[in-house]
mmCIF file of C-alpha atoms in Angstrom:
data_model
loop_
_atom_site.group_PDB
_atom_site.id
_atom_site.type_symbol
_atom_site.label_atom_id
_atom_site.label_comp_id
_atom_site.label_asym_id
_atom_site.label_seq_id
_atom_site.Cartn_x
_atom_site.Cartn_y
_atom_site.Cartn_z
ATOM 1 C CA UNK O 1 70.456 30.009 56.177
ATOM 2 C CA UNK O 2 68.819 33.151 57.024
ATOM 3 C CA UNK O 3 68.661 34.348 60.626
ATOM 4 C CA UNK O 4 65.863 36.449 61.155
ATOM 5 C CA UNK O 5 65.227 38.634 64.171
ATOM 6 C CA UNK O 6 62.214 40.460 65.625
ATOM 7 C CA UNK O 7 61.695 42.620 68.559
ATOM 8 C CA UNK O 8 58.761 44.555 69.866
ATOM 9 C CA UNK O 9 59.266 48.123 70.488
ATOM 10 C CA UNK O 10 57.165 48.183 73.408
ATOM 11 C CA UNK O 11 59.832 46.038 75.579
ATOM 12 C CA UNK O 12 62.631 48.621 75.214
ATOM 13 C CA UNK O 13 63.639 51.392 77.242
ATOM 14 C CA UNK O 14 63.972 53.990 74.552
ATOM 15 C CA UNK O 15 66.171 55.731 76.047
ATOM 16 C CA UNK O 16 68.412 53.194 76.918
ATOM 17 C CA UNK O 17 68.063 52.781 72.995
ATOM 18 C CA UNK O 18 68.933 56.455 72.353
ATOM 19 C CA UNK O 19 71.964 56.375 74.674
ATOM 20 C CA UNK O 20 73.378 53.083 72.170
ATOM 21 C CA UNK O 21 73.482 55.353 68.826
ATOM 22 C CA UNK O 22 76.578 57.582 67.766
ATOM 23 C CA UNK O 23 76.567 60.865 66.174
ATOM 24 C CA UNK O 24 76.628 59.201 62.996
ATOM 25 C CA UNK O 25 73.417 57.636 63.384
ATOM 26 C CA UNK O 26 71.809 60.844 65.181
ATOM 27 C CA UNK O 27 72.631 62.980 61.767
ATOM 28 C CA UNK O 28 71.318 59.854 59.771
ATOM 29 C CA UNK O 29 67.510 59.804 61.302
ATOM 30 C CA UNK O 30 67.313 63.474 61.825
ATOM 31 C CA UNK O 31 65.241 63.863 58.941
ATOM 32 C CA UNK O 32 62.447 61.663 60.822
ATOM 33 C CA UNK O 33 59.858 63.996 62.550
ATOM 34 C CA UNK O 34 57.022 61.106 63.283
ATOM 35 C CA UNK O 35 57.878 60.090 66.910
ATOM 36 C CA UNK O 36 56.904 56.423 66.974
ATOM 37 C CA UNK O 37 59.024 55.668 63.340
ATOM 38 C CA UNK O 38 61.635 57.797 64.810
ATOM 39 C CA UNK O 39 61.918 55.448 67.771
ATOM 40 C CA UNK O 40 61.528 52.174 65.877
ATOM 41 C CA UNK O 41 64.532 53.211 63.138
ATOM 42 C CA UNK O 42 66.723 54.094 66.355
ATOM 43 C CA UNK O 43 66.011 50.410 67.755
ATOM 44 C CA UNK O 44 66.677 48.816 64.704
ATOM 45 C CA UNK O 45 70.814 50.374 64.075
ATOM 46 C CA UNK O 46 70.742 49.738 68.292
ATOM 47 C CA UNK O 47 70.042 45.355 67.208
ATOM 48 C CA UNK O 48 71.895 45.570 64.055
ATOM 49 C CA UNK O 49 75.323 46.910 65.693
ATOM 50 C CA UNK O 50 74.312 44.228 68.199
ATOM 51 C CA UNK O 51 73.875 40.911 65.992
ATOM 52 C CA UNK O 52 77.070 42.134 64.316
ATOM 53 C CA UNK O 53 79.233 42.349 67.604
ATOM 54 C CA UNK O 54 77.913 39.460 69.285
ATOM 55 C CA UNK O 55 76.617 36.587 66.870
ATOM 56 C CA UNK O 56 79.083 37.840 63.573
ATOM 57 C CA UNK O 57 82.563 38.932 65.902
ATOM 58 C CA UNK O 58 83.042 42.059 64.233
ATOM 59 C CA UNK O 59 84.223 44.904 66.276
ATOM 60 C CA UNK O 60 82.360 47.978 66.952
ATOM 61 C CA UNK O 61 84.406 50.266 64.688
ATOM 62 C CA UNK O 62 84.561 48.146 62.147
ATOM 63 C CA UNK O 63 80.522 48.317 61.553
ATOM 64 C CA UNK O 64 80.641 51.482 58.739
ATOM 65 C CA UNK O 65 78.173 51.432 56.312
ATOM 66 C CA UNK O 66 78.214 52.126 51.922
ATOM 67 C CA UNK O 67 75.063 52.769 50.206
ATOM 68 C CA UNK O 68 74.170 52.239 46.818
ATOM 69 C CA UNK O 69 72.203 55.193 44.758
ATOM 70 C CA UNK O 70 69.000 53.796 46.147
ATOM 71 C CA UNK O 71 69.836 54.213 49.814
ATOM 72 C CA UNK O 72 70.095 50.422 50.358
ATOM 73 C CA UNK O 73 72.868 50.087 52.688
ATOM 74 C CA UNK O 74 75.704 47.606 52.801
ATOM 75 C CA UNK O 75 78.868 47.021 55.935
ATOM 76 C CA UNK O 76 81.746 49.063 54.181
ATOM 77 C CA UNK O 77 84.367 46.265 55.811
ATOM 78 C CA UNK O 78 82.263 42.810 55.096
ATOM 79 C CA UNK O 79 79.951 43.357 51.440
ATOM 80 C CA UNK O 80 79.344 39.477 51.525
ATOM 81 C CA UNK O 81 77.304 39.800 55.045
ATOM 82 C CA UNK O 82 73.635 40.526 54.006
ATOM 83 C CA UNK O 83 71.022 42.361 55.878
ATOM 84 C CA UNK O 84 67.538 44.107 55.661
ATOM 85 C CA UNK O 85 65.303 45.178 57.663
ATOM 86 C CA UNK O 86 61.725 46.394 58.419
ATOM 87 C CA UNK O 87 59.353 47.647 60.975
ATOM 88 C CA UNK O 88 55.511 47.813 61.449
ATOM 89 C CA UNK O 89 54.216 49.647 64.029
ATOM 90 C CA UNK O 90 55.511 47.906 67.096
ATOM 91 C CA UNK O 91 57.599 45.480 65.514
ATOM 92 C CA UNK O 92 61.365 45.638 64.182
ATOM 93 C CA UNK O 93 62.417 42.769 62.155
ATOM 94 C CA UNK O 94 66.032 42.122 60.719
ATOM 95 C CA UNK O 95 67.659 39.212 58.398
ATOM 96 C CA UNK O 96 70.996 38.683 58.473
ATOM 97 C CA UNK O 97 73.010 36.343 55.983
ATOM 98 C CA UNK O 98 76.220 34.916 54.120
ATOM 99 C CA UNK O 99 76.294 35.891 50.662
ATOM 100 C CA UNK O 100 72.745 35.848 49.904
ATOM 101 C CA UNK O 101 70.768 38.184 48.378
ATOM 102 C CA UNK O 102 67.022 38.900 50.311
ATOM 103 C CA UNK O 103 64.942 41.260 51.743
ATOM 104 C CA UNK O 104 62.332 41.399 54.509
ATOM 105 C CA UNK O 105 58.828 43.363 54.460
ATOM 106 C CA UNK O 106 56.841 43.380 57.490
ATOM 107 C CA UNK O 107 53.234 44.793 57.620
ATOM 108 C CA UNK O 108 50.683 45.314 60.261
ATOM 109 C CA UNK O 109 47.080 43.656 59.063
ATOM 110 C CA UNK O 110 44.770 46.365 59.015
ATOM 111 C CA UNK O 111 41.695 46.968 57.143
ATOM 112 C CA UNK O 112 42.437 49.483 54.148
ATOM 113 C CA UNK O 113 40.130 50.980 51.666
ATOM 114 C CA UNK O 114 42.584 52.200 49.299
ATOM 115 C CA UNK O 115 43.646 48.105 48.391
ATOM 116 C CA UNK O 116 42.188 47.994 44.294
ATOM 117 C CA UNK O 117 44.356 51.690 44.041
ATOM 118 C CA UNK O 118 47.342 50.277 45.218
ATOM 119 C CA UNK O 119 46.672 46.859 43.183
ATOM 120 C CA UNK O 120 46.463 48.891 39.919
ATOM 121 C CA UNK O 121 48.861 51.505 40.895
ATOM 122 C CA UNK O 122 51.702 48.949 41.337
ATOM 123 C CA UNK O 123 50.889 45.623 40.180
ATOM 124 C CA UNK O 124 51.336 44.175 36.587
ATOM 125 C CA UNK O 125 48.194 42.662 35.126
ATOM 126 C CA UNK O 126 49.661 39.142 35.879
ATOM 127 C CA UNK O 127 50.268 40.098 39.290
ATOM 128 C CA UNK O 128 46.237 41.268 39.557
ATOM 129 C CA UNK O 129 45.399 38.636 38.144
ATOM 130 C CA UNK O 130 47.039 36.505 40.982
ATOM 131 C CA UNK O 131 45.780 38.315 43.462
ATOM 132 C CA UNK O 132 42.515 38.115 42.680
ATOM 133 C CA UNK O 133 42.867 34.563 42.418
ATOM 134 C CA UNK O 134 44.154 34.002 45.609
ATOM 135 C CA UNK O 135 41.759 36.832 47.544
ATOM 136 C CA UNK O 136 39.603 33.311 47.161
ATOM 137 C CA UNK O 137 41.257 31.692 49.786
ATOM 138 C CA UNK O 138 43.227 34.038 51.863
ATOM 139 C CA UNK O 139 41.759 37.305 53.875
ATOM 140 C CA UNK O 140 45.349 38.694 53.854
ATOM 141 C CA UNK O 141 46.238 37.631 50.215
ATOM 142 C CA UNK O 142 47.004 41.770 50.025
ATOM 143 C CA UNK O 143 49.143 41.678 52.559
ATOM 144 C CA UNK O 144 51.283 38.677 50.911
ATOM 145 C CA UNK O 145 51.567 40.194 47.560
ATOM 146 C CA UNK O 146 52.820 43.413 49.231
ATOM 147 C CA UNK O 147 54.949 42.428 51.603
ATOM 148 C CA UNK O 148 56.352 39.965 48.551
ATOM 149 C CA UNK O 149 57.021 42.851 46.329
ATOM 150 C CA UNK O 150 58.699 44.931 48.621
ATOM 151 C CA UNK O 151 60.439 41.817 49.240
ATOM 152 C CA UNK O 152 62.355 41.625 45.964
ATOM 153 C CA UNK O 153 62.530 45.429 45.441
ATOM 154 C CA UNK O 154 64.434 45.595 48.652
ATOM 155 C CA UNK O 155 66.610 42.350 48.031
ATOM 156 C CA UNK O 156 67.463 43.669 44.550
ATOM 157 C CA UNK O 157 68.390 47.419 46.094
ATOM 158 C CA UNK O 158 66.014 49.108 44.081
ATOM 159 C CA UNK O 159 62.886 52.190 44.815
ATOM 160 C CA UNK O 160 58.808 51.313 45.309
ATOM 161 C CA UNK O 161 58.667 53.442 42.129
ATOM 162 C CA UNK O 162 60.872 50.764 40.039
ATOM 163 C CA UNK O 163 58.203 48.113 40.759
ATOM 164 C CA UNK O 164 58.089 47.994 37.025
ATOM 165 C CA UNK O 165 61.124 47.105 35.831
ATOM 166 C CA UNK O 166 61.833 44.156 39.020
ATOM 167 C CA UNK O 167 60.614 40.539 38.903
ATOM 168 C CA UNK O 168 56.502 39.650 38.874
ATOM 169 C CA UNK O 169 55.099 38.028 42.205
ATOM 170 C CA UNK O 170 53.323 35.518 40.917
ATOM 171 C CA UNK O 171 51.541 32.144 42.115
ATOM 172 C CA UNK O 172 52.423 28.720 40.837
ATOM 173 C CA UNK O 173 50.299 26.012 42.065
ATOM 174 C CA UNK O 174 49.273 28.443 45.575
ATOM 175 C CA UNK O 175 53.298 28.962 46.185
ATOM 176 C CA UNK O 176 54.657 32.106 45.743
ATOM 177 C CA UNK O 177 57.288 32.074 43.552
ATOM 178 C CA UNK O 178 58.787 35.061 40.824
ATOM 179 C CA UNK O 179 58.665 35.328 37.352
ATOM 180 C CA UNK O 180 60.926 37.474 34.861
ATOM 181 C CA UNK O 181 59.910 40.159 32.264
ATOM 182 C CA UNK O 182 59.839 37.346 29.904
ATOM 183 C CA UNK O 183 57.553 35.352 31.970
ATOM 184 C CA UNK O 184 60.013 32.420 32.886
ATOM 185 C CA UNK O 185 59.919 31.493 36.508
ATOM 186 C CA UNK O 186 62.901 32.433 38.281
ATOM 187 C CA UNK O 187 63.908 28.834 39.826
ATOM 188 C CA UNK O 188 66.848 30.589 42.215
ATOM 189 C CA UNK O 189 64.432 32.661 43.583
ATOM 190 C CA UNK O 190 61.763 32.433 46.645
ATOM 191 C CA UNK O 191 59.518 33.964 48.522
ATOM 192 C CA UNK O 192 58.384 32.867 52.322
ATOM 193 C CA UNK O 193 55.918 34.005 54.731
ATOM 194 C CA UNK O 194 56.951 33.869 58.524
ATOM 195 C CA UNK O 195 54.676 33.737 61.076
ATOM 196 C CA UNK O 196 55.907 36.328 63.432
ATOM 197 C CA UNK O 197 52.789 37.706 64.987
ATOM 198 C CA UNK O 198 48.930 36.525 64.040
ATOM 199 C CA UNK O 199 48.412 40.161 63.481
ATOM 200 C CA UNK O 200 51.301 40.457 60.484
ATOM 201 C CA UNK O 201 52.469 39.414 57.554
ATOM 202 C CA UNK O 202 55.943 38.971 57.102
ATOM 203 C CA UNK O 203 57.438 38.045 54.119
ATOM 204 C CA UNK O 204 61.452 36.983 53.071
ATOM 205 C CA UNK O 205 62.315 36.988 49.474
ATOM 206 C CA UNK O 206 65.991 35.345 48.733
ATOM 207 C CA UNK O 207 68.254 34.347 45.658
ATOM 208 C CA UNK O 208 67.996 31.007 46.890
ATOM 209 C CA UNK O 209 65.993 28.081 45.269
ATOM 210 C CA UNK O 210 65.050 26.888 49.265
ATOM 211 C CA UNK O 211 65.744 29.341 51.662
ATOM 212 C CA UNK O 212 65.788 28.163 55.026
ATOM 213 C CA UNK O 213 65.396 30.512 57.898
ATOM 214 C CA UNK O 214 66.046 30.497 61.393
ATOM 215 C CA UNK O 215 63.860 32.840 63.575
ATOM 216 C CA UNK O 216 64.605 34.618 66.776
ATOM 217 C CA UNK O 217 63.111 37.163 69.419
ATOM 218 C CA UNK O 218 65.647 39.543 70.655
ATOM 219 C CA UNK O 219 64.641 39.948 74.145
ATOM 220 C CA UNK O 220 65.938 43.481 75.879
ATOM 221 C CA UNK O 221 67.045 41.186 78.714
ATOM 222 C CA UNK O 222 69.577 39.897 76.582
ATOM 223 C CA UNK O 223 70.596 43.037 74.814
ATOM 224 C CA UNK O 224 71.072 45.157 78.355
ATOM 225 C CA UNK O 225 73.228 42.469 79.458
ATOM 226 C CA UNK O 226 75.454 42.579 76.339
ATOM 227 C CA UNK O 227 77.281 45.353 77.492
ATOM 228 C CA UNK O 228 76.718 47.346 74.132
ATOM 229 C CA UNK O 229 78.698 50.720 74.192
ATOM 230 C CA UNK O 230 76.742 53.598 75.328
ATOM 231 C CA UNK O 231 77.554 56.902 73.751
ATOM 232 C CA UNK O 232 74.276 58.624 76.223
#
């Protein structure tokens, strides 16, 4: 089971937000000049440390984080509890799991003229072919190849750049499912859309051959009431 987690930006009182992070995360998002990506990264360690306390029982100063050479970050004191995350302009969404390798990509459905460049830019010639095939039926068939892609880079830890050299999105009978460099489909493997918000696509891509997932809206109601430490 993965739990996934959304919450809309909009809701929060950022500065309630700002007064939840430590130092430590301060010095992390300091490179982040763009205001609105700024406030949406600082939300999403503000949930995190949140669904770890309260639904996973670890303590506060127990929540440290490694990170492998690609930036993907892992809990220094509990490697076998999984979790990504993404954001799209208002929304923050977060999967958290037991021993299960995934990752999330969100994305905001907007028109964009630069869709064919990023196709051949990125995508093998079996994935454009896909696509193509599946622009027949669905307007946001751009937005699920994506969002799938980033997917698997994310769950395997790897860069956008290394889209190469990570599993095909491909479509078997109008499911999504992955295929290796060899072409073999990849049967502990899939890939899921969620429904979050009629104006996104949200996709979840797991090492599991039928990943189940249980959604959520963290509401700030809930969160104030938590009594999350405040370092403001």
């Amino acid at each position: 089971m993965i739990n996934l987690y959304y919450a809309d930006i909009k809701d929060w009182d950022i500065e309630w937000v700002k007064g939840c992070l430590k130092e430590s995360d301060f010095i992390k998002l300091q490179p982040i000049k763009h205001k609105p990506t700024l406030h949406l990264k600082m939300l999403n360690r503000v949930l995190l440390r949140y669904l770890f306390i309260h639904d996973h029982g670890i303590d506060e100063d127990q929540i440290l984080y490694d990170y492998n050479n690609r930036g993907k970050p892992s809990l220094k004191y509990f490697p076998s509890l999984c979790f990504n995350s993404s954001y799209s302009h208002d929304l923050v969404v977060i999967g958290i799991a037991d021993s299960c390798q995934f990752g999330v990509d969100i994305e905001r459905i907007k028109h964009r003229a630069d869709e064919d460049k990023i196709v051949e830019s990125f995508f093998s010639s079996e994935e454009q072919a896909c696509y193509r095939e599946r622009r027949l039926v669905s307007q946001y068939a751009f937005y699920e190849f994506w969002t799938a892609k980033e997917g698997v880079i994310k769950a395997l830890g790897k860069g956008v750049w290394e889209a190469d050299i990570v599993p095909e999105v491909a479509l078997m009978n109008d499911r999504f499912v992955l295929k290796s460099s060899q072409g073999t489909i990849l049967d502990n493997w899939s890939v899921v859309f969620h429904p979050i918000h009629k104006e996104y696509v949200c996709s979840l891509v797991g090492n599991r051959s039928d990943i189940k997932v249980q959604l959520s809206c963290l509401s700030p109601e809930i969160v104030y009431d938590s009594k999350l430490r405040n370092y403001g």
